[in-house]
């Protein structure tokens, strides 16, 4: 993995004026990485990797919500994802990291981390909403519970609807719709291209 | 999926199956205080070699159910290409979800969180009627099923008789 440098943050596709808070945090993170890197290879910044850090990763690794599909990004609040990451079934991030400077291809665990981060990125582009009492989708077929009015739901491209937590946990394991087996990523990638 | 959610889901299925039993099997818990361990009795499907048999099997659900599949094991002795000699059932819908390491199963053939005790048992009953010899768990049974069907039939008939005696 390329170590994030101050220059790299400058290349991010947003201006300081638009997202001053993010820019400041990016600097902070960069400083922290630099500092810890100087302390020697055993120091491990990935161990303290937070959701905020993940958001700040250069977009070559992670598809950021601000990069595309602006219509959807407003639907997802930050706290929603904080909660999601806490309940994620996978070990995220793995605690065993020793060196942040290994190349992706030489470190299967790190590759796994990047893969998961990408998956999280893809999942968060799927639109969410609150249940409006629609009669077509009465229950979440994962937990077999009926939706209650106003409850948070997520829509897949095939228009099957699930509880946000139920479908997020499933999509981290398999990227297909549990009801119709439609691969979720294929549809997502098509919509990216057309955007 | 938290533990309380998975146990809630299993309790729901149990009460539903008690209220509206499904033809071909009966289901209950091994121990009333342990929702994750089920015992089922499968009635040998009509017009198959297993007709007339009563086959007991256990289902062990993980705490992550329905995100992960249960394991299923026949307790009654049974001779079948897709059930290994210890009784463990090997069908694709009970295989963990995710990227296929071996590339021979589509995601659609593997575990999905919409599977319930009922859909699992329907698959197992259809497997009894129609073995899949592409990925046998009991290689000897698969070989016999293909090459020495009379002997295969004889062994299954013995299991059916034995299951009837055990059930009395």
GROMACS .gro file of C-alpha atoms in nm:
model
  363
    1UNK     CA    1   0.000   0.000   0.000
    2UNK     CA    2   0.131   0.344  -0.088
    3UNK     CA    3   0.184   0.546   0.224
    4UNK     CA    4  -0.049   0.845   0.218
    5UNK     CA    5   0.157   1.159   0.177
    6UNK     CA    6   0.062   1.523   0.212
    7UNK     CA    7   0.085   1.559  -0.167
    8UNK     CA    8  -0.158   1.279  -0.220
    9UNK     CA    9  -0.425   1.452  -0.014
   10UNK     CA   10  -0.390   1.761  -0.229
   11UNK     CA   11  -0.488   1.555  -0.530
   12UNK     CA   12  -0.818   1.449  -0.378
   13UNK     CA   13  -1.113   1.561  -0.588
   14UNK     CA   14  -1.251   1.815  -0.344
   15UNK     CA   15  -1.142   2.160  -0.255
   16UNK     CA   16  -1.064   2.281   0.095
   17UNK     CA   17  -1.341   2.536   0.064
   18UNK     CA   18  -1.602   2.268   0.004
   19UNK     CA   19  -1.501   2.035   0.282
   20UNK     CA   20  -1.274   2.219   0.522
   21UNK     CA   21  -1.331   1.970   0.801
   22UNK     CA   22  -1.233   1.679   0.585
   23UNK     CA   23  -0.923   1.857   0.462
   24UNK     CA   24  -0.809   1.928   0.817
   25UNK     CA   25  -0.865   1.570   0.919
   26UNK     CA   26  -0.677   1.450   0.615
   27UNK     CA   27  -0.377   1.653   0.728
   28UNK     CA   28  -0.410   1.521   1.077
   29UNK     CA   29  -0.421   1.164   0.956
   30UNK     CA   30  -0.122   1.222   0.732
   31UNK     CA   31   0.070   1.372   1.024
   32UNK     CA   32  -0.016   1.077   1.240
   33UNK     CA   33   0.094   0.829   0.976
   34UNK     CA   34   0.421   1.014   0.928
   35UNK     CA   35   0.485   1.032   1.300
   36UNK     CA   36   0.414   0.667   1.353
   37UNK     CA   37   0.618   0.564   1.054
   38UNK     CA   38   0.916   0.742   1.206
   39UNK     CA   39   0.879   0.541   1.522
   40UNK     CA   40   0.974   0.231   1.329
   41UNK     CA   41   0.807  -0.049   1.139
   42UNK     CA   42   0.645  -0.204   1.446
   43UNK     CA   43   0.417   0.093   1.505
   44UNK     CA   44   0.085   0.021   1.352
   45UNK     CA   45  -0.144   0.298   1.242
   46UNK     CA   46  -0.389   0.057   1.084
   47UNK     CA   47  -0.473  -0.076   1.427
   48UNK     CA   48  -0.630   0.259   1.505
   49UNK     CA   49  -0.794   0.277   1.164
   50UNK     CA   50  -1.136   0.433   1.207
   51UNK     CA   51  -1.427   0.487   0.975
   52UNK     CA   52  -1.319   0.848   0.939
   53UNK     CA   53  -0.974   0.731   0.824
   54UNK     CA   54  -1.138   0.500   0.578
   55UNK     CA   55  -1.332   0.793   0.438
   56UNK     CA   56  -1.008   0.981   0.401
   57UNK     CA   57  -0.831   0.712   0.203
   58UNK     CA   58  -0.725   0.824  -0.144
   59UNK     CA   59  -1.004   0.746  -0.385
   60UNK     CA   60  -0.787   0.514  -0.590
   61UNK     CA   61  -0.846   0.257  -0.315
   62UNK     CA   62  -1.196   0.338  -0.210
   63UNK     CA   63  -1.486   0.477  -0.400
   64UNK     CA   64  -1.590   0.774  -0.195
   65UNK     CA   65  -1.953   0.879  -0.167
   66UNK     CA   66  -1.867   1.230  -0.282
   67UNK     CA   67  -1.714   1.097  -0.602
   68UNK     CA   68  -2.027   0.969  -0.760
   69UNK     CA   69  -2.398   0.929  -0.737
   70UNK     CA   70  -2.452   1.243  -0.538
   71UNK     CA   71  -2.824   1.170  -0.522
   72UNK     CA   72  -2.762   0.879  -0.292
   73UNK     CA   73  -2.490   1.014  -0.069
   74UNK     CA   74  -2.727   1.241   0.115
   75UNK     CA   75  -2.946   0.946   0.208
   76UNK     CA   76  -2.677   0.792   0.423
   77UNK     CA   77  -2.586   0.964   0.741
   78UNK     CA   78  -2.242   0.918   0.887
   79UNK     CA   79  -2.380   0.773   1.210
   80UNK     CA   80  -2.558   0.506   1.010
   81UNK     CA   81  -2.225   0.379   0.883
   82UNK     CA   82  -2.053   0.409   1.215
   83UNK     CA   83  -2.318   0.177   1.351
   84UNK     CA   84  -2.290  -0.047   1.051
   85UNK     CA   85  -1.916  -0.086   1.089
   86UNK     CA   86  -1.956  -0.176   1.453
   87UNK     CA   87  -2.193  -0.457   1.367
   88UNK     CA   88  -1.995  -0.579   1.068
   89UNK     CA   89  -1.941  -0.953   1.084
   90UNK     CA   90  -1.590  -0.935   0.951
   91UNK     CA   91  -1.284  -0.851   1.148
   92UNK     CA   92  -1.243  -0.491   1.042
   93UNK     CA   93  -0.972  -0.386   1.056
   94UNK     CA   94  -0.766  -0.696   1.132
   95UNK     CA   95  -0.560  -0.653   1.448
   96UNK     CA   96  -0.261  -0.844   1.324
   97UNK     CA   97  -0.117  -0.566   1.111
   98UNK     CA   98   0.251  -0.523   1.171
   99UNK     CA   99   0.370  -0.314   0.881
  100UNK     CA  100   0.157  -0.072   0.686
  101UNK     CA  101   0.412  -0.056   0.408
  102UNK     CA  102   0.370  -0.401   0.254
  103UNK     CA  103   0.254  -0.412  -0.103
  104UNK     CA  104  -0.104  -0.519  -0.161
  105UNK     CA  105  -0.023  -0.827  -0.359
  106UNK     CA  106   0.225  -0.953  -0.102
  107UNK     CA  107  -0.011  -0.925   0.189
  108UNK     CA  108  -0.332  -1.120   0.153
  109UNK     CA  109  -0.472  -0.976   0.475
  110UNK     CA  110  -0.427  -0.622   0.357
  111UNK     CA  111  -0.575  -0.715   0.023
  112UNK     CA  112  -0.871  -0.849   0.214
  113UNK     CA  113  -0.899  -0.519   0.401
  114UNK     CA  114  -0.899  -0.323   0.078
  115UNK     CA  115  -1.155  -0.561  -0.067
  116UNK     CA  116  -1.378  -0.509   0.234
  117UNK     CA  117  -1.334  -0.134   0.220
  118UNK     CA  118  -1.435  -0.141  -0.146
  119UNK     CA  119  -1.735  -0.355  -0.059
  120UNK     CA  120  -1.839  -0.111   0.214
  121UNK     CA  121  -1.798   0.167  -0.041
  122UNK     CA  122  -2.023  -0.012  -0.290
  123UNK     CA  123  -2.285  -0.095  -0.028
  124UNK     CA  124  -2.313   0.265   0.082
  125UNK     CA  125  -2.409   0.367  -0.269
  126UNK     CA  126  -2.722   0.157  -0.251
  127UNK     CA  127  -3.013   0.384  -0.173
  128UNK     CA  128  -3.182   0.379   0.165
  129UNK     CA  129  -3.508   0.517   0.286
  130UNK     CA  130  -3.769   0.470   0.551
  131UNK     CA  131  -4.052   0.225   0.513
  132UNK     CA  132  -4.360   0.403   0.386
  133UNK     CA  133  -4.611   0.126   0.438
  134UNK     CA  134  -4.582   0.000   0.079
  135UNK     CA  135  -4.788  -0.317   0.051
  136UNK     CA  136  -4.560  -0.485  -0.199
  137UNK     CA  137  -4.275  -0.521   0.049
  138UNK     CA  138  -4.421  -0.601   0.385
  139UNK     CA  139  -4.139  -0.791   0.551
  140UNK     CA  140  -3.764  -0.825   0.546
  141UNK     CA  141  -3.712  -1.180   0.422
  142UNK     CA  142  -3.376  -1.203   0.600
  143UNK     CA  143  -3.506  -1.163   0.956
  144UNK     CA  144  -3.867  -1.243   0.857
  145UNK     CA  145  -3.992  -0.940   1.050
  146UNK     CA  146  -4.256  -0.709   0.914
  147UNK     CA  147  -4.133  -0.359   0.843
  148UNK     CA  148  -4.274  -0.098   1.073
  149UNK     CA  149  -4.358   0.247   0.947
  150UNK     CA  150  -4.053   0.471   0.924
  151UNK     CA  151  -3.803   0.190   0.977
  152UNK     CA  152  -3.474   0.220   0.786
  153UNK     CA  153  -3.472   0.009   0.468
  154UNK     CA  154  -3.227  -0.036   0.184
  155UNK     CA  155  -3.324  -0.092  -0.179
  156UNK     CA  156  -3.123  -0.315  -0.409
  157UNK     CA  157  -3.110  -0.242  -0.783
  158UNK     CA  158  -3.366  -0.521  -0.837
  159UNK     CA  159  -3.596  -0.323  -0.602
  160UNK     CA  160  -3.601  -0.589  -0.332
  161UNK     CA  161  -3.614  -0.419   0.005
  162UNK     CA  162  -3.453  -0.520   0.334
  163UNK     CA  163  -3.367  -0.375   0.673
  164UNK     CA  164  -3.044  -0.178   0.638
  165UNK     CA  165  -2.857  -0.384   0.899
  166UNK     CA  166  -2.986  -0.718   0.765
  167UNK     CA  167  -2.884  -0.654   0.405
  168UNK     CA  168  -2.554  -0.482   0.492
  169UNK     CA  169  -2.436  -0.785   0.687
  170UNK     CA  170  -2.540  -1.017   0.407
  171UNK     CA  171  -2.376  -0.812   0.130
  172UNK     CA  172  -2.045  -0.825   0.314
  173UNK     CA  173  -2.064  -1.203   0.271
  174UNK     CA  174  -2.214  -1.236  -0.074
  175UNK     CA  175  -2.293  -0.965  -0.324
  176UNK     CA  176  -2.619  -1.106  -0.457
  177UNK     CA  177  -2.979  -1.025  -0.375
  178UNK     CA  178  -3.106  -1.299  -0.139
  179UNK     CA  179  -3.447  -1.297  -0.308
  180UNK     CA  180  -3.374  -1.298  -0.681
  181UNK     CA  181  -2.998  -1.375  -0.683
  182UNK     CA  182  -2.934  -1.071  -0.900
  183UNK     CA  183  -2.564  -0.984  -0.859
  184UNK     CA  184  -2.559  -0.643  -0.697
  185UNK     CA  185  -2.222  -0.522  -0.827
  186UNK     CA  186  -2.299  -0.577  -1.195
  187UNK     CA  187  -2.597  -0.345  -1.174
  188UNK     CA  188  -2.401  -0.092  -0.968
  189UNK     CA  189  -2.113  -0.080  -1.212
  190UNK     CA  190  -2.350  -0.020  -1.501
  191UNK     CA  191  -2.504   0.275  -1.323
  192UNK     CA  192  -2.158   0.418  -1.250
  193UNK     CA  193  -2.070   0.408  -1.615
  194UNK     CA  194  -2.385   0.579  -1.726
  195UNK     CA  195  -2.331   0.851  -1.467
  196UNK     CA  196  -2.701  -1.079   1.301
  197UNK     CA  197  -2.709  -1.071   1.676
  198UNK     CA  198  -2.776  -1.377   1.886
  199UNK     CA  199  -3.118  -1.254   1.993
  200UNK     CA  200  -3.220  -1.198   1.630
  201UNK     CA  201  -3.117  -1.545   1.518
  202UNK     CA  202  -3.292  -1.713   1.810
  203UNK     CA  203  -3.603  -1.503   1.748
  204UNK     CA  204  -3.605  -1.611   1.385
  205UNK     CA  205  -3.563  -1.979   1.478
  206UNK     CA  206  -3.838  -1.957   1.741
  207UNK     CA  207  -4.067  -1.806   1.483
  208UNK     CA  208  -4.001  -2.094   1.245
  209UNK     CA  209  -4.051  -2.351   1.519
  210UNK     CA  210  -4.390  -2.217   1.620
  211UNK     CA  211  -4.491  -2.184   1.256
  212UNK     CA  212  -4.395  -2.549   1.189
  213UNK     CA  213  -4.584  -2.661   1.500
  214UNK     CA  214  -4.894  -2.474   1.388
  215UNK     CA  215  -4.878  -2.571   1.021
  216UNK     CA  216  -4.680  -2.894   0.982
  217UNK     CA  217  -4.526  -2.959   0.642
  218UNK     CA  218  -4.572  -3.291   0.469
  219UNK     CA  219  -4.267  -3.516   0.460
  220UNK     CA  220  -4.101  -3.427   0.788
  221UNK     CA  221  -4.154  -3.322   1.147
  222UNK     CA  222  -3.928  -3.086   1.337
  223UNK     CA  223  -3.854  -2.997   1.698
  224UNK     CA  224  -3.572  -2.909   1.933
  225UNK     CA  225  -3.331  -3.167   2.076
  226UNK     CA  226  -3.346  -2.980   2.407
  227UNK     CA  227  -3.626  -2.730   2.470
  228UNK     CA  228  -3.379  -2.477   2.611
  229UNK     CA  229  -3.147  -2.486   2.311
  230UNK     CA  230  -3.298  -2.312   2.008
  231UNK     CA  231  -2.990  -2.366   1.789
  232UNK     CA  232  -3.011  -2.748   1.789
  233UNK     CA  233  -3.299  -2.907   1.605
  234UNK     CA  234  -3.403  -3.265   1.552
  235UNK     CA  235  -3.603  -3.356   1.244
  236UNK     CA  236  -3.765  -3.678   1.135
  237UNK     CA  237  -3.776  -3.723   0.759
  238UNK     CA  238  -4.028  -3.961   0.614
  239UNK     CA  239  -3.874  -4.150   0.322
  240UNK     CA  240  -4.028  -3.984   0.014
  241UNK     CA  241  -4.285  -4.197  -0.175
  242UNK     CA  242  -4.177  -4.360  -0.503
  243UNK     CA  243  -3.812  -4.355  -0.402
  244UNK     CA  244  -3.583  -4.623  -0.260
  245UNK     CA  245  -3.620  -4.452   0.079
  246UNK     CA  246  -4.001  -4.491   0.091
  247UNK     CA  247  -4.123  -4.625   0.424
  248UNK     CA  248  -3.813  -4.519   0.614
  249UNK     CA  249  -3.800  -4.276   0.909
  250UNK     CA  250  -3.474  -4.089   0.914
  251UNK     CA  251  -3.372  -3.883   1.213
  252UNK     CA  252  -3.133  -3.592   1.155
  253UNK     CA  253  -2.991  -3.302   1.357
  254UNK     CA  254  -2.956  -2.943   1.242
  255UNK     CA  255  -2.700  -2.721   1.417
  256UNK     CA  256  -2.749  -2.351   1.354
  257UNK     CA  257  -2.468  -2.098   1.399
  258UNK     CA  258  -2.534  -1.784   1.604
  259UNK     CA  259  -2.496  -1.592   1.277
  260UNK     CA  260  -2.796  -1.764   1.121
  261UNK     CA  261  -2.945  -1.666   0.871
  262UNK     CA  262  -2.623  -1.514   0.738
  263UNK     CA  263  -2.453  -1.852   0.770
  264UNK     CA  264  -2.602  -2.197   0.705
  265UNK     CA  265  -2.665  -2.471   0.961
  266UNK     CA  266  -2.492  -2.808   0.950
  267UNK     CA  267  -2.711  -3.112   0.901
  268UNK     CA  268  -2.629  -3.464   1.014
  269UNK     CA  269  -2.831  -3.783   0.982
  270UNK     CA  270  -2.843  -3.977   1.307
  271UNK     CA  271  -3.019  -4.274   1.149
  272UNK     CA  272  -2.787  -4.478   0.928
  273UNK     CA  273  -2.845  -4.387   0.564
  274UNK     CA  274  -2.680  -4.491   0.236
  275UNK     CA  275  -2.676  -4.204  -0.013
  276UNK     CA  276  -2.415  -4.046  -0.248
  277UNK     CA  277  -2.455  -3.699  -0.091
  278UNK     CA  278  -2.451  -3.804   0.274
  279UNK     CA  279  -2.113  -3.908   0.408
  280UNK     CA  280  -2.061  -4.217   0.620
  281UNK     CA  281  -2.084  -4.010   0.942
  282UNK     CA  282  -2.426  -3.883   0.833
  283UNK     CA  283  -2.314  -3.531   0.736
  284UNK     CA  284  -2.524  -3.390   0.455
  285UNK     CA  285  -2.331  -3.238   0.168
  286UNK     CA  286  -2.554  -3.021  -0.049
  287UNK     CA  287  -2.461  -2.693  -0.210
  288UNK     CA  288  -2.733  -2.486  -0.043
  289UNK     CA  289  -2.568  -2.562   0.293
  290UNK     CA  290  -2.230  -2.434   0.173
  291UNK     CA  291  -2.106  -2.102   0.313
  292UNK     CA  292  -2.181  -1.797   0.099
  293UNK     CA  293  -1.915  -1.582  -0.059
  294UNK     CA  294  -1.673  -1.605  -0.346
  295UNK     CA  295  -1.644  -1.958  -0.477
  296UNK     CA  296  -1.296  -2.091  -0.413
  297UNK     CA  297  -1.331  -2.383  -0.648
  298UNK     CA  298  -1.543  -2.224  -0.916
  299UNK     CA  299  -1.791  -2.505  -0.958
  300UNK     CA  300  -2.086  -2.359  -0.772
  301UNK     CA  301  -2.283  -2.053  -0.859
  302UNK     CA  302  -2.373  -1.820  -0.573
  303UNK     CA  303  -2.735  -1.906  -0.646
  304UNK     CA  304  -2.673  -2.270  -0.559
  305UNK     CA  305  -2.520  -2.188  -0.224
  306UNK     CA  306  -2.651  -2.065   0.107
  307UNK     CA  307  -2.892  -1.772   0.105
  308UNK     CA  308  -3.032  -1.599   0.414
  309UNK     CA  309  -3.386  -1.665   0.294
  310UNK     CA  310  -3.351  -2.038   0.362
  311UNK     CA  311  -3.555  -2.177   0.649
  312UNK     CA  312  -3.579  -2.518   0.813
  313UNK     CA  313  -3.862  -2.588   0.571
  314UNK     CA  314  -3.673  -2.497   0.252
  315UNK     CA  315  -3.363  -2.684   0.370
  316UNK     CA  316  -3.566  -2.998   0.432
  317UNK     CA  317  -3.745  -2.970   0.101
  318UNK     CA  318  -3.403  -2.963  -0.066
  319UNK     CA  319  -3.281  -3.260   0.136
  320UNK     CA  320  -3.595  -3.461   0.056
  321UNK     CA  321  -3.551  -3.386  -0.313
  322UNK     CA  322  -3.186  -3.488  -0.283
  323UNK     CA  323  -3.298  -3.826  -0.144
  324UNK     CA  324  -3.513  -3.877  -0.451
  325UNK     CA  325  -3.253  -3.746  -0.690
  326UNK     CA  326  -2.886  -3.785  -0.587
  327UNK     CA  327  -2.626  -3.553  -0.736
  328UNK     CA  328  -2.328  -3.768  -0.828
  329UNK     CA  329  -2.110  -3.476  -0.938
  330UNK     CA  330  -1.992  -3.402  -0.586
  331UNK     CA  331  -2.041  -3.718  -0.383
  332UNK     CA  332  -1.982  -3.715  -0.007
  333UNK     CA  333  -1.996  -4.094   0.006
  334UNK     CA  334  -1.781  -4.202  -0.289
  335UNK     CA  335  -1.861  -4.573  -0.244
  336UNK     CA  336  -2.234  -4.508  -0.249
  337UNK     CA  337  -2.196  -4.286  -0.557
  338UNK     CA  338  -1.993  -4.549  -0.738
  339UNK     CA  339  -2.247  -4.818  -0.648
  340UNK     CA  340  -2.537  -4.596  -0.756
  341UNK     CA  341  -2.376  -4.558  -1.099
  342UNK     CA  342  -2.222  -4.899  -1.153
  343UNK     CA  343  -2.399  -5.151  -0.932
  344UNK     CA  344  -2.752  -5.025  -0.882
  345UNK     CA  345  -2.894  -5.358  -0.749
  346UNK     CA  346  -2.640  -5.354  -0.465
  347UNK     CA  347  -2.712  -4.984  -0.399
  348UNK     CA  348  -3.085  -5.066  -0.374
  349UNK     CA  349  -3.015  -5.353  -0.137
  350UNK     CA  350  -2.809  -5.133   0.099
  351UNK     CA  351  -3.075  -4.860   0.100
  352UNK     CA  352  -3.348  -5.119   0.168
  353UNK     CA  353  -3.146  -5.240   0.467
  354UNK     CA  354  -3.126  -4.882   0.602
  355UNK     CA  355  -3.501  -4.836   0.554
  356UNK     CA  356  -3.576  -5.159   0.749
  357UNK     CA  357  -3.333  -5.061   1.023
  358UNK     CA  358  -3.488  -4.713   1.051
  359UNK     CA  359  -3.833  -4.867   1.093
  360UNK     CA  360  -3.711  -5.094   1.374
  361UNK     CA  361  -3.542  -4.800   1.550
  362UNK     CA  362  -3.854  -4.593   1.526
  363UNK     CA  363  -4.087  -4.842   1.694
   0.00000   0.00000   0.00000
